[in-house]
Amino acid sequence: MNLPNKITVSRFVLTVLFLVVLLIPGRPYQTLALVAFIVAAYTDYIDGKLARKHGLVSNFGILMDPLADKVLISSAFIALIEKHIHAMLTGTLPVALQIGDYAIYPRVHAWMAVVIVTRELAVTGLRLLAAAKHMILPAERFGKHKTAAQVLAIVCLLTLNAAAEWPAPLTVFLLKWLPFIALLSLWIAILLTAITGVIYLWRYRHLYMHGC
């Protein structure tokens, strides 16, 4: 197994570490969860770069790299739902976005996670169908934009969870703008997830429509 593929596999391990740390009760662990997620997300950039630079692109990497991304992203969104429920029950909700008299808490709704997981399962199923026909479907540019938006949204939400344990000047600066950025990036991520899923399924429709 070459180095890029080892880095890809490490992302699965980092995903488990991220989830364990995130779901441990107590504020001090939220910063560790944020760092673990950022490191895991960064491995997506580094493994692809190394594979292309050194000519180490392989069928394993083409198939497993997107799968590792989907596991990381889907796990993060589902875990953030649990975090919000726990915050509601314990009265530890992060800072809200104030719009007039309304307070909007940037959070992952259950339907958002359903959209994300459904899209990722559908695309993964399409990749497996292609593999059964001895085809490899590489990650495409629009899918990378979708992943970038999802990572930004998750990082913003994790930062909101962790900011309470940071020094006051930094916390005040972040919490002034972060709720808005988190909410905006979350909606952009959901929109891109749905759109790219439809595009992907339509572009490769011949894989599942042939013979139906």
Tab-separated table of C-alpha atoms in Angstrom:
chain	number	residue	atom	x	y	z
A	1	MET	CA	0.000	0.000	0.000
A	2	ASN	CA	1.516	3.331	-1.064
A	3	LEU	CA	1.689	6.457	1.116
A	4	PRO	CA	-1.375	8.279	-0.317
A	5	ASN	CA	-3.504	5.176	0.267
A	6	LYS	CA	-2.195	4.874	3.832
A	7	ILE	CA	-3.213	8.496	4.421
A	8	THR	CA	-6.654	7.723	3.008
A	9	VAL	CA	-7.038	4.776	5.396
A	10	SER	CA	-5.876	6.979	8.282
A	11	ARG	CA	-8.885	9.209	7.630
A	12	PHE	CA	-11.179	6.372	8.728
A	13	VAL	CA	-9.184	6.079	11.968
A	14	LEU	CA	-9.253	9.848	12.503
A	15	THR	CA	-13.015	9.835	11.965
A	16	VAL	CA	-13.458	7.390	14.838
A	17	LEU	CA	-11.135	9.469	17.034
A	18	PHE	CA	-13.035	12.642	16.150
A	19	LEU	CA	-16.396	11.088	17.059
A	20	VAL	CA	-15.155	9.691	20.363
A	21	VAL	CA	-13.701	13.033	21.448
A	22	LEU	CA	-16.683	15.063	20.202
A	23	LEU	CA	-19.226	13.002	22.110
A	24	ILE	CA	-17.341	13.015	25.421
A	25	PRO	CA	-19.257	15.336	27.776
A	26	GLY	CA	-17.425	18.477	28.798
A	27	ARG	CA	-16.166	21.603	27.073
A	28	PRO	CA	-12.421	20.830	27.074
A	29	TYR	CA	-12.939	18.040	24.566
A	30	GLN	CA	-14.633	20.251	21.974
A	31	THR	CA	-11.393	21.934	20.926
A	32	LEU	CA	-9.760	18.527	20.540
A	33	ALA	CA	-12.687	17.422	18.384
A	34	LEU	CA	-12.283	20.513	16.207
A	35	VAL	CA	-8.567	19.817	15.745
A	36	ALA	CA	-9.202	16.132	14.991
A	37	PHE	CA	-11.753	17.017	12.317
A	38	ILE	CA	-9.489	19.598	10.675
A	39	VAL	CA	-6.610	17.102	10.565
A	40	ALA	CA	-8.893	14.420	9.109
A	41	ALA	CA	-10.239	16.818	6.484
A	42	TYR	CA	-6.709	17.939	5.596
A	43	THR	CA	-5.690	14.359	4.826
A	44	ASP	CA	-8.168	14.490	1.937
A	45	TYR	CA	-6.125	17.268	0.361
A	46	ILE	CA	-2.727	15.779	1.078
A	47	ASP	CA	-3.371	12.214	-0.134
A	48	GLY	CA	-4.692	13.374	-3.493
A	49	LYS	CA	-1.857	15.854	-3.937
A	50	LEU	CA	0.799	13.232	-3.187
A	51	ALA	CA	-0.839	10.673	-5.467
A	52	ARG	CA	-0.929	13.065	-8.424
A	53	LYS	CA	2.523	14.534	-7.804
A	54	HIS	CA	4.328	11.199	-7.558
A	55	GLY	CA	2.230	9.215	-10.010
A	56	LEU	CA	0.723	7.034	-7.283
A	57	VAL	CA	-2.908	7.277	-8.391
A	58	SER	CA	-4.502	3.840	-7.937
A	59	ASN	CA	-7.928	2.250	-8.277
A	60	PHE	CA	-7.924	1.765	-4.494
A	61	GLY	CA	-7.383	5.481	-3.933
A	62	ILE	CA	-9.929	6.522	-6.562
A	63	LEU	CA	-12.580	4.398	-4.840
A	64	MET	CA	-11.647	4.720	-1.164
A	65	ASP	CA	-10.700	8.406	-1.026
A	66	PRO	CA	-14.254	9.641	-1.760
A	67	LEU	CA	-15.657	6.950	0.542
A	68	ALA	CA	-13.448	8.126	3.419
A	69	ASP	CA	-14.719	11.667	2.836
A	70	LYS	CA	-18.341	10.539	2.919
A	71	VAL	CA	-17.841	8.615	6.163
A	72	LEU	CA	-16.157	11.615	7.815
A	73	ILE	CA	-18.720	14.173	6.659
A	74	SER	CA	-21.812	12.042	7.312
A	75	SER	CA	-20.543	11.058	10.764
A	76	ALA	CA	-19.866	14.686	11.666
A	77	PHE	CA	-23.325	15.908	10.649
A	78	ILE	CA	-25.088	13.092	12.509
A	79	ALA	CA	-22.957	13.638	15.626
A	80	LEU	CA	-23.712	17.376	15.558
A	81	ILE	CA	-27.436	16.589	15.793
A	82	GLU	CA	-26.793	14.683	19.005
A	83	LYS	CA	-24.611	17.530	20.294
A	84	HIS	CA	-27.402	20.049	19.724
A	85	ILE	CA	-29.990	17.863	21.467
A	86	HIS	CA	-27.640	17.488	24.431
A	87	ALA	CA	-27.023	21.258	24.479
A	88	MET	CA	-30.776	21.921	24.517
A	89	LEU	CA	-31.308	19.539	27.424
A	90	THR	CA	-28.427	20.960	29.452
A	91	GLY	CA	-28.909	24.640	28.578
A	92	THR	CA	-25.499	24.967	26.938
A	93	LEU	CA	-26.528	26.127	23.471
A	94	PRO	CA	-23.853	28.128	21.585
A	95	VAL	CA	-24.301	31.792	20.718
A	96	ALA	CA	-27.293	32.468	18.464
A	97	LEU	CA	-27.653	34.671	15.417
A	98	GLN	CA	-29.914	37.567	16.405
A	99	ILE	CA	-32.382	38.706	13.714
A	100	GLY	CA	-34.668	41.294	15.255
A	101	ASP	CA	-36.386	39.659	18.206
A	102	TYR	CA	-35.535	36.185	16.990
A	103	ALA	CA	-32.568	34.057	18.042
A	104	ILE	CA	-31.517	31.503	15.429
A	105	TYR	CA	-29.114	28.807	16.551
A	106	PRO	CA	-26.936	27.508	13.697
A	107	ARG	CA	-27.459	23.758	13.883
A	108	VAL	CA	-27.864	20.630	11.813
A	109	HIS	CA	-31.512	19.635	11.465
A	110	ALA	CA	-32.394	15.963	11.075
A	111	TRP	CA	-33.665	16.496	7.523
A	112	MET	CA	-30.315	18.022	6.575
A	113	ALA	CA	-28.497	14.903	7.719
A	114	VAL	CA	-30.997	12.797	5.760
A	115	VAL	CA	-30.257	14.787	2.584
A	116	ILE	CA	-26.508	14.428	3.080
A	117	VAL	CA	-26.481	10.732	3.977
A	118	THR	CA	-28.960	9.848	1.212
A	119	ARG	CA	-26.869	11.657	-1.374
A	120	GLU	CA	-23.659	10.029	-0.207
A	121	LEU	CA	-25.213	6.550	-0.127
A	122	ALA	CA	-26.657	7.040	-3.615
A	123	VAL	CA	-23.328	8.156	-5.073
A	124	THR	CA	-21.467	5.374	-3.259
A	125	GLY	CA	-23.952	2.870	-4.646
A	126	LEU	CA	-23.340	4.284	-8.105
A	127	ARG	CA	-19.589	3.854	-7.649
A	128	LEU	CA	-20.054	0.243	-6.567
A	129	LEU	CA	-22.299	-0.382	-9.568
A	130	ALA	CA	-19.617	1.084	-11.815
A	131	ALA	CA	-16.953	-1.057	-10.133
A	132	ALA	CA	-19.051	-4.164	-10.812
A	133	LYS	CA	-18.896	-3.191	-14.480
A	134	HIS	CA	-15.115	-2.718	-14.255
A	135	MET	CA	-15.382	1.066	-14.280
A	136	ILE	CA	-13.944	3.614	-11.859
A	137	LEU	CA	-15.804	6.881	-11.340
A	138	PRO	CA	-13.290	9.540	-10.239
A	139	ALA	CA	-14.173	12.449	-7.971
A	140	GLU	CA	-15.202	15.468	-10.024
A	141	ARG	CA	-14.740	19.179	-9.528
A	142	PHE	CA	-18.317	19.931	-8.485
A	143	GLY	CA	-18.069	17.179	-5.870
A	144	LYS	CA	-14.930	18.773	-4.444
A	145	HIS	CA	-16.738	22.118	-4.120
A	146	LYS	CA	-19.527	20.349	-2.265
A	147	THR	CA	-17.051	18.727	0.105
A	148	ALA	CA	-15.306	22.058	0.739
A	149	ALA	CA	-18.638	23.687	1.643
A	150	GLN	CA	-19.511	20.816	3.981
A	151	VAL	CA	-16.122	20.997	5.707
A	152	LEU	CA	-16.470	24.768	6.193
A	153	ALA	CA	-19.934	24.358	7.705
A	154	ILE	CA	-18.775	21.635	10.091
A	155	VAL	CA	-15.682	23.592	11.151
A	156	CYS	CA	-17.858	26.642	11.910
A	157	LEU	CA	-20.307	24.584	13.971
A	158	LEU	CA	-17.516	22.821	15.848
A	159	THR	CA	-15.854	26.174	16.529
A	160	LEU	CA	-19.096	27.497	18.017
A	161	ASN	CA	-19.134	24.473	20.336
A	162	ALA	CA	-15.503	24.937	21.345
A	163	ALA	CA	-15.280	28.738	21.598
A	164	ALA	CA	-16.607	28.884	25.164
A	165	GLU	CA	-13.317	27.456	26.457
A	166	TRP	CA	-11.104	29.901	24.542
A	167	PRO	CA	-9.656	33.251	25.779
A	168	ALA	CA	-12.242	36.019	26.036
A	169	PRO	CA	-10.868	38.419	23.349
A	170	LEU	CA	-10.778	35.646	20.743
A	171	THR	CA	-14.194	34.365	21.761
A	172	VAL	CA	-15.793	37.811	21.473
A	173	PHE	CA	-14.318	38.337	18.001
A	174	LEU	CA	-15.363	34.914	16.722
A	175	LEU	CA	-18.856	34.913	18.155
A	176	LYS	CA	-19.613	38.267	16.539
A	177	TRP	CA	-19.475	36.806	13.022
A	178	LEU	CA	-19.325	33.042	13.338
A	179	PRO	CA	-23.049	32.307	13.875
A	180	PHE	CA	-23.869	34.034	10.572
A	181	ILE	CA	-21.001	32.321	8.715
A	182	ALA	CA	-21.984	28.952	10.188
A	183	LEU	CA	-25.622	29.342	9.169
A	184	LEU	CA	-24.765	30.557	5.664
A	185	SER	CA	-22.144	27.873	5.014
A	186	LEU	CA	-24.491	25.176	6.311
A	187	TRP	CA	-27.252	26.128	3.880
A	188	ILE	CA	-24.774	26.407	1.000
A	189	ALA	CA	-23.441	22.952	1.860
A	190	ILE	CA	-26.933	21.438	1.889
A	191	LEU	CA	-27.814	23.100	-1.419
A	192	LEU	CA	-24.611	21.929	-3.112
A	193	THR	CA	-25.072	18.440	-1.685
A	194	ALA	CA	-28.511	18.121	-3.273
A	195	ILE	CA	-27.524	19.717	-6.597
A	196	THR	CA	-24.315	17.738	-7.064
A	197	GLY	CA	-26.103	14.516	-6.167
A	198	VAL	CA	-28.679	15.092	-8.902
A	199	ILE	CA	-25.956	16.048	-11.403
A	200	TYR	CA	-23.896	12.972	-10.576
A	201	LEU	CA	-26.845	10.571	-10.847
A	202	TRP	CA	-27.948	12.140	-14.128
A	203	ARG	CA	-24.474	12.175	-15.660
A	204	TYR	CA	-23.963	8.476	-14.998
A	205	ARG	CA	-27.565	7.406	-15.475
A	206	HIS	CA	-26.507	4.881	-18.124
A	207	LEU	CA	-25.050	2.750	-15.325
A	208	TYR	CA	-28.405	2.082	-13.676
A	209	MET	CA	-30.853	2.670	-16.543
A	210	HIS	CA	-29.262	0.237	-18.978
A	211	GLY	CA	-31.320	-2.914	-19.129
A	212	CYS	CA	-34.051	-1.578	-16.809
